[in-house]
XYZ file of C-alpha atoms in Angstrom:
502
model
C -61.108 72.864 -24.687
C -61.291 69.511 -24.224
C -60.081 69.094 -20.919
C -63.844 67.842 -19.572
C -64.598 64.456 -20.101
C -67.947 63.528 -19.325
C -67.670 59.592 -20.744
C -65.603 57.328 -22.693
C -67.183 57.612 -25.846
C -66.465 62.015 -24.861
C -62.680 61.174 -24.223
C -61.886 58.906 -27.271
C -63.482 61.794 -29.477
C -61.343 64.360 -27.167
C -58.365 62.517 -27.877
C -58.958 62.092 -31.421
C -59.404 65.897 -31.948
C -56.174 66.369 -30.243
C -54.504 63.382 -32.596
C -55.745 65.276 -35.886
C -54.260 68.633 -34.636
C -51.011 66.744 -34.369
C -51.450 65.128 -38.115
C -52.156 68.773 -39.117
C -49.231 70.011 -37.946
C -47.465 67.151 -39.843
C -49.573 68.212 -42.876
C -48.415 71.678 -42.542
C -45.088 70.820 -42.358
C -45.158 68.708 -45.514
C -46.863 71.612 -47.149
C -44.094 74.138 -46.245
C -41.480 71.705 -47.833
C -43.579 71.333 -51.033
C -43.806 75.118 -51.628
C -40.746 75.630 -53.554
C -41.456 72.672 -55.863
C -44.766 74.205 -56.634
C -43.596 77.353 -57.391
C -40.743 76.001 -59.568
C -43.376 73.876 -61.261
C -45.677 76.912 -61.931
C -42.895 78.613 -63.330
C -41.704 76.082 -65.606
C -45.176 75.087 -66.976
C -45.688 79.017 -67.262
C -42.342 79.204 -69.213
C -43.170 76.294 -71.594
C -46.556 77.580 -72.675
C -45.729 81.277 -72.537
C -47.949 82.308 -70.310
C -44.728 83.470 -68.143
C -42.268 85.202 -70.190
C -42.407 85.564 -73.845
C -41.290 82.888 -76.358
C -39.602 84.947 -78.655
C -36.062 84.592 -76.957
C -34.897 87.520 -79.042
C -37.544 89.811 -77.017
C -37.555 87.695 -73.805
C -35.863 88.766 -70.818
C -33.474 86.821 -68.705
C -34.966 87.559 -65.514
C -37.325 84.880 -65.574
C -34.942 82.236 -67.174
C -33.271 83.120 -63.983
C -35.747 82.784 -61.448
C -37.006 79.877 -62.866
C -33.474 77.983 -62.262
C -33.073 79.668 -59.187
C -36.400 78.633 -57.856
C -35.888 74.738 -59.124
C -32.711 74.592 -57.509
C -33.733 75.732 -54.312
C -36.810 73.327 -54.551
C -34.451 70.505 -55.300
C -32.488 70.866 -52.139
C -35.336 71.584 -49.748
C -36.915 68.064 -51.318
C -33.795 66.257 -50.627
C -33.652 67.629 -46.921
C -37.364 66.840 -46.503
C -36.725 63.705 -48.017
C -33.582 63.235 -45.476
C -35.803 64.224 -42.352
C -38.850 61.602 -43.646
C -36.500 59.181 -43.941
C -35.116 59.309 -40.518
C -38.263 59.880 -38.584
C -39.441 57.060 -40.632
C -36.792 54.290 -40.047
C -35.817 55.460 -36.888
C -36.323 53.259 -34.207
C -38.554 54.311 -31.102
C -37.323 53.694 -27.499
C -38.070 50.195 -26.347
C -38.753 49.515 -22.712
C -36.881 46.437 -21.670
C -38.669 43.576 -20.506
C -39.309 39.740 -20.374
C -41.644 38.699 -23.253
C -44.316 36.101 -22.075
C -45.356 33.507 -24.557
C -49.199 32.533 -24.644
C -47.776 28.863 -24.432
C -46.098 29.911 -21.076
C -48.876 31.624 -19.403
C -52.233 30.759 -20.941
C -54.158 31.454 -17.906
C -52.579 34.933 -17.831
C -53.850 35.552 -21.584
C -57.110 34.252 -20.880
C -57.649 36.645 -17.830
C -56.486 39.522 -19.907
C -58.758 38.345 -22.783
C -61.959 38.110 -20.490
C -61.044 41.598 -19.347
C -60.686 43.064 -22.760
C -64.331 41.374 -23.237
C -65.754 42.703 -20.342
C -64.747 46.379 -21.114
C -65.608 46.060 -24.908
C -61.859 46.554 -26.048
C -59.532 44.995 -28.297
C -57.402 42.642 -26.511
C -53.421 43.492 -26.155
C -51.435 41.644 -28.718
C -48.841 40.331 -25.992
C -47.981 40.293 -22.434
C -44.409 41.307 -21.153
C -42.866 41.801 -17.648
C -40.677 44.546 -16.487
C -39.030 44.631 -13.246
C -40.697 47.705 -11.924
C -43.642 48.740 -10.038
C -45.926 49.806 -12.931
C -48.325 48.727 -16.043
C -48.492 50.172 -19.169
C -49.423 49.643 -22.836
C -46.516 49.791 -25.588
C -46.832 50.341 -29.091
C -44.420 47.777 -30.850
C -45.728 47.817 -34.651
C -42.510 49.321 -35.696
C -40.878 47.139 -38.295
C -37.729 46.762 -35.793
C -39.547 45.756 -33.214
C -41.883 43.120 -35.332
C -40.388 39.909 -35.127
C -40.448 37.331 -37.849
C -43.522 35.588 -38.991
C -41.819 32.461 -38.902
C -41.010 33.100 -35.091
C -44.063 34.427 -34.230
C -45.679 31.592 -35.405
C -43.540 29.388 -33.660
C -44.119 31.409 -30.208
C -47.822 31.691 -30.675
C -49.927 34.391 -31.969
C -51.529 35.022 -28.535
C -54.251 37.234 -29.165
C -53.084 38.299 -32.857
C -54.649 35.157 -34.204
C -57.653 35.514 -32.473
C -58.315 38.953 -33.628
C -56.639 39.275 -36.815
C -55.346 42.003 -38.339
C -56.824 44.485 -35.933
C -55.204 42.683 -33.046
C -51.626 42.796 -34.789
C -51.889 46.518 -34.348
C -52.826 46.308 -30.694
C -50.368 47.201 -28.216
C -48.268 45.032 -25.869
C -49.439 44.839 -22.191
C -46.238 45.642 -19.867
C -46.692 44.222 -16.356
C -44.618 44.897 -13.052
C -43.264 41.338 -12.016
C -43.709 42.930 -8.274
C -47.416 42.545 -9.065
C -47.506 39.368 -10.567
C -45.950 37.755 -7.329
C -47.342 40.079 -4.350
C -50.882 40.509 -6.168
C -53.840 37.962 -5.774
C -55.594 36.981 -9.205
C -58.731 39.349 -8.035
C -56.370 42.252 -7.482
C -54.216 41.989 -10.768
C -57.620 41.802 -12.511
C -58.813 45.152 -11.012
C -55.647 47.048 -11.414
C -55.229 45.890 -14.999
C -58.320 47.056 -15.902
C -57.825 50.683 -16.385
C -54.764 49.493 -18.617
C -56.139 47.214 -20.142
C -59.098 49.788 -21.209
C -56.534 51.731 -22.877
C -56.878 49.756 -26.068
C -59.754 51.028 -27.226
C -58.523 54.377 -28.160
C -55.356 52.805 -29.107
C -57.113 51.194 -31.768
C -58.520 54.294 -33.510
C -56.217 55.414 -36.787
C -55.885 59.058 -36.290
C -54.383 58.388 -32.317
C -52.714 55.497 -33.452
C -50.952 57.761 -36.741
C -50.431 60.643 -34.194
C -48.511 58.412 -31.865
C -46.303 57.113 -34.381
C -45.496 60.589 -35.532
C -44.296 61.556 -31.935
C -42.432 58.634 -31.502
C -40.552 59.029 -34.849
C -39.991 62.466 -33.960
C -38.327 61.570 -30.627
C -36.532 58.483 -31.872
C -35.057 61.144 -34.616
C -33.591 63.249 -31.895
C -31.804 60.279 -30.371
C -30.321 59.177 -33.978
C -29.109 62.823 -34.154
C -27.872 63.115 -30.571
C -25.590 59.638 -31.438
C -23.815 61.100 -34.365
C -20.368 62.073 -33.755
C -18.410 61.834 -36.675
C -17.131 65.403 -37.777
C -17.874 64.597 -41.778
C -21.596 63.426 -41.221
C -22.495 65.622 -38.467
C -24.330 68.634 -40.252
C -26.917 66.555 -41.608
C -28.053 64.781 -38.177
C -27.982 68.097 -36.827
C -30.238 69.341 -39.321
C -32.547 66.404 -38.567
C -32.399 67.005 -35.124
C -33.123 70.500 -35.336
C -36.252 70.126 -37.455
C -37.534 66.986 -35.368
C -37.144 69.110 -32.193
C -38.963 72.213 -33.595
C -42.000 70.017 -35.025
C -42.073 68.200 -31.067
C -42.513 71.961 -29.685
C -44.755 72.446 -32.253
C -47.511 69.482 -31.412
C -46.226 68.946 -27.593
C -49.125 70.142 -26.258
C -51.926 68.011 -28.382
C -49.315 65.503 -27.536
C -50.021 65.775 -24.050
C -53.731 66.199 -24.062
C -54.170 63.343 -26.477
C -52.827 60.893 -24.160
C -54.418 62.792 -20.936
C -57.890 62.308 -22.751
C -57.148 58.687 -23.492
C -56.220 58.026 -19.816
C -59.516 59.681 -19.121
C -61.433 57.608 -21.401
C -59.935 54.189 -20.178
C -60.460 54.931 -16.349
C -64.121 55.820 -16.982
C -64.992 52.549 -18.791
C -62.857 50.673 -16.411
C -64.839 51.801 -13.577
C -67.765 49.355 -14.211
C -65.075 46.305 -13.645
C -63.920 45.499 -9.793
C -64.057 49.413 -8.864
C -64.292 48.405 -5.479
C -61.479 45.766 -5.070
C -59.109 48.510 -7.251
C -58.865 50.542 -4.214
C -57.574 47.502 -2.148
C -55.150 46.844 -4.892
C -54.073 50.270 -4.938
C -52.834 49.927 -1.682
C -51.477 46.930 -2.158
C -49.121 48.892 -4.965
C -47.784 51.247 -2.528
C -46.622 48.404 -0.484
C -45.163 46.555 -3.195
C -43.312 49.432 -4.009
C -41.688 50.334 -0.925
C -40.612 46.295 -0.325
C -39.291 46.295 -3.956
C -37.150 49.690 -3.505
C -35.731 48.512 -0.051
C -34.944 44.996 -1.448
C -32.927 46.290 -4.399
C -31.011 48.675 -2.212
C -30.244 47.023 0.934
C -30.122 43.665 -0.379
C -29.550 43.165 -4.125
C -27.207 46.218 -4.515
C -24.428 44.610 -2.429
C -24.694 41.234 -4.364
C -24.374 43.182 -7.588
C -21.042 44.825 -6.544
C -20.042 41.772 -5.740
C -20.329 40.127 -8.987
C -23.227 38.215 -7.901
C -26.952 38.759 -8.797
C -30.016 37.258 -6.732
C -31.965 35.065 -9.134
C -35.322 35.147 -7.200
C -36.124 39.015 -6.748
C -39.739 38.406 -6.883
C -40.071 35.886 -4.276
C -37.662 37.816 -2.168
C -40.032 40.940 -1.820
C -42.908 38.715 -1.410
C -41.463 36.852 1.554
C -40.315 40.383 3.252
C -43.798 41.748 2.628
C -45.385 38.560 4.001
C -43.143 38.434 7.324
C -44.027 42.469 7.662
C -47.701 41.549 7.076
C -47.427 39.125 9.848
C -45.925 41.148 12.263
C -47.246 44.262 11.797
C -50.675 44.830 14.073
C -51.849 47.374 11.682
C -51.519 44.812 8.835
C -53.855 42.271 10.225
C -55.982 42.698 7.642
C -53.503 41.905 4.747
C -52.972 38.617 6.504
C -56.278 37.273 5.178
C -55.592 38.011 1.644
C -52.444 35.690 1.909
C -54.630 32.674 1.703
C -55.791 33.488 -1.765
C -54.145 32.047 -5.167
C -51.347 34.552 -5.983
C -51.340 35.765 -9.408
C -47.581 34.163 -10.204
C -49.833 30.875 -10.500
C -50.992 32.428 -13.792
C -47.374 31.246 -15.164
C -46.596 27.619 -15.913
C -42.581 28.298 -14.866
C -42.979 30.977 -12.386
C -38.882 30.036 -11.411
C -37.842 30.516 -14.773
C -39.629 34.235 -15.449
C -38.279 35.063 -11.857
C -34.645 34.380 -12.800
C -34.859 36.397 -16.106
C -36.850 39.241 -14.523
C -33.879 39.489 -12.088
C -31.200 39.342 -14.485
C -33.002 42.188 -15.958
C -33.244 44.089 -13.057
C -29.333 43.821 -12.446
C -28.684 45.130 -16.209
C -31.271 47.895 -15.905
C -30.483 49.274 -12.072
C -26.512 48.189 -11.810
C -25.637 47.889 -15.540
C -24.507 44.280 -15.466
C -24.030 41.869 -18.218
C -26.873 40.881 -20.097
C -26.004 37.180 -20.002
C -24.445 35.357 -16.910
C -20.721 34.174 -16.566
C -17.613 33.367 -14.600
C -17.750 36.893 -12.910
C -21.479 37.134 -12.974
C -22.931 34.209 -11.716
C -26.612 33.771 -9.851
C -27.005 33.172 -5.943
C -30.098 31.924 -4.544
C -31.541 33.028 -0.652
C -30.099 30.003 0.735
C -26.442 30.416 -0.416
C -26.919 34.684 0.124
C -25.877 35.048 3.920
C -22.352 32.738 3.580
C -21.712 34.080 -0.113
C -22.577 37.728 0.247
C -22.671 38.893 3.780
C -20.126 37.038 4.910
C -17.984 37.899 2.344
C -18.744 41.436 2.781
C -17.913 41.461 6.455
C -14.697 40.100 5.302
C -13.923 42.633 3.270
C -14.793 45.261 5.609
C -12.644 43.447 8.228
C -9.941 43.340 5.789
C -9.994 46.567 4.760
C -9.797 47.712 8.493
C -6.686 45.862 8.717
C -4.984 47.823 6.264
C -6.026 51.046 8.015
C -4.527 49.654 11.353
C -1.279 48.449 9.453
C -0.949 51.865 7.936
C -0.655 53.987 11.452
C 2.626 54.624 13.049
C 3.897 52.081 15.481
C 3.344 52.675 19.204
C 7.157 53.639 21.185
C 8.617 50.942 23.322
C 8.428 50.716 27.404
C 11.050 52.810 28.693
C 11.700 55.080 25.548
C 11.168 58.567 26.053
C 7.976 59.165 23.201
C 9.160 61.678 20.454
C 7.262 65.064 20.976
C 5.471 65.948 18.431
C 6.443 69.316 16.288
C 5.634 72.431 18.572
C 2.717 74.608 17.015
C 3.252 78.251 16.642
C 2.863 80.024 19.789
C -0.538 82.329 19.353
C -0.791 85.821 20.508
C -2.809 85.890 23.618
C -5.912 87.506 23.878
C -6.114 90.968 25.325
C -7.511 91.158 28.473
C -8.551 93.700 31.227
C -6.761 93.343 34.083
C -6.539 95.017 37.439
C -3.234 97.075 37.451
C -1.063 96.519 41.087
C -0.535 99.513 42.979
C 3.080 101.171 42.175
C 5.709 100.215 44.328
C 6.189 102.708 47.221
C 9.440 104.019 48.668
C 10.617 103.624 52.326
C 9.651 107.208 53.146
C 6.320 106.658 51.652
C 5.750 103.297 53.575
C 6.948 104.712 57.067
C 4.530 106.219 58.673
C 4.891 110.205 59.114
C 3.647 112.442 62.227
C -0.218 111.832 62.899
C -1.797 115.482 62.661
C -3.509 116.478 65.618
C -6.253 118.700 66.059
C -9.112 119.862 64.211
C -7.049 119.139 60.798
C -7.247 115.470 61.496
C -10.843 115.304 61.260
C -11.041 116.852 57.847
C -10.702 114.895 54.573
C -7.738 113.666 53.490
C -7.324 114.086 49.896
C -6.626 111.017 47.639
C -6.226 110.923 43.974
C -5.275 113.546 41.395
C -6.811 117.160 42.033
C -5.423 120.291 42.249
C -2.476 118.866 43.753
C -1.257 116.716 41.172
C -1.895 113.675 39.507
C -1.516 110.539 41.681
C 0.888 107.469 41.399
C 0.727 105.797 38.154
C -1.436 103.018 37.710
C -4.063 104.189 40.461
C -7.594 105.561 39.661
C -9.170 108.202 41.576
C -11.293 106.965 44.218
C -12.986 108.832 47.581
C -12.418 108.068 50.918
C -14.949 105.307 52.494
C -15.897 104.318 48.971
C -14.589 100.752 48.851
C -11.658 99.080 46.805
C -9.413 100.879 44.234
C -11.708 101.607 40.858
C -9.810 99.501 38.072
C -8.060 100.890 35.344
C -10.585 100.518 32.191
C -7.856 100.907 29.884
C -6.892 98.306 27.478
C -3.358 97.352 27.042
C -1.837 97.809 23.551
C -2.119 94.702 21.467
C 1.648 93.228 20.788
C 1.629 91.087 17.626
C 4.961 89.075 17.091
C 7.249 89.777 14.521
C 6.213 93.975 14.393
C 8.868 96.249 14.786
C 7.061 98.087 18.006
C 7.553 95.135 20.303
């Protein structure tokens, strides 16, 4: 119904309609929880006013009193369970993507670029900016009380866009940018790439869409809380909360997915007016950065992580690798001209410190390393990488090869008879069809007898079995003048070792 989006306004309205559908599911769940309480209130008020049952205790039956107290007990139990589910959904901490926060004081040019982009798109500016060691960018809602920093610390770190836009900007999501983009992209390419992402703050400012997102994130966090409960004494309560949360998630899944699709479609439609042609070139650089980042992590960073060392300049490393590739590849001659433009990392005041923090976060995310450096988890620069990682790896491989060679048995000395290996059991020979040899003949048969003379000598001489009887054993019948004897096609009997009929 809402799949066809003609413009940003139509997409925002479709997303709002889907958000209202999610909120109706939340209201229906609340109404189901309040039905027993409403019935109990009606029975109690009817009993007090005399409209349900009789006021005379002598003539009144005990059926209404039993029903009244039974419904009241059920209502209390349902209300307690509903309060438990509501408390877990509201207080559960939603999942937060690990990132490196960027204060406005450490990147004023970057904040200025994002604000100018938001003004051109006529949407609220993001409340803050963060970097993540991934080739992606998105908006993340961090309005939950567990994610909100104290007021004093927020004031010391610079309010960012929150001080500029007031209460509306405090509810704006956080812009998360992939750190490889900051180092490989040029400033114009980064602005074109972030345009559809920043445009998503417009629908996010809608109260209905924001409430629907908070409800869905709360349900997801409640499911995670119920999965982490392992105590056998408190297991029933989290299990019930998880069952209710999963039931509500299944009910609103389709509406939530369509809401996010409509928000993305509206943001993309709105961002077409800002650097649309340059965005195509930026998308090509996204694929190149993703390939270089993946190869750098798997081929270069992973061996160092396994040795307890983490490269401290991963983003600079991927830029060096991609720059060398662009200069060597003849197909990338068009990309070499862009290297003279201003890189996006110049928007940061201290790119080296940010790269170091992003590299440490990448080691923790992709390898499970410690969150802080230590004696067994120390950084390594690209100048020391060949000596401290490559040479060390080769020495470890050589030591392992020596251990394998030392474990082999020694070779026999000269003149000593080598010990025979244990003889393998003989295997039965394969049956073959062999030509049988002619049977030996007696001297009388071998001595030539008197040759017949006369007309009988010219007649055919019988050879082989016929009416005169069978011929010698092992011979096949043949005719005179038919060539060599025909081999016997009978297959000899296979004899197995260990059989009784050997």
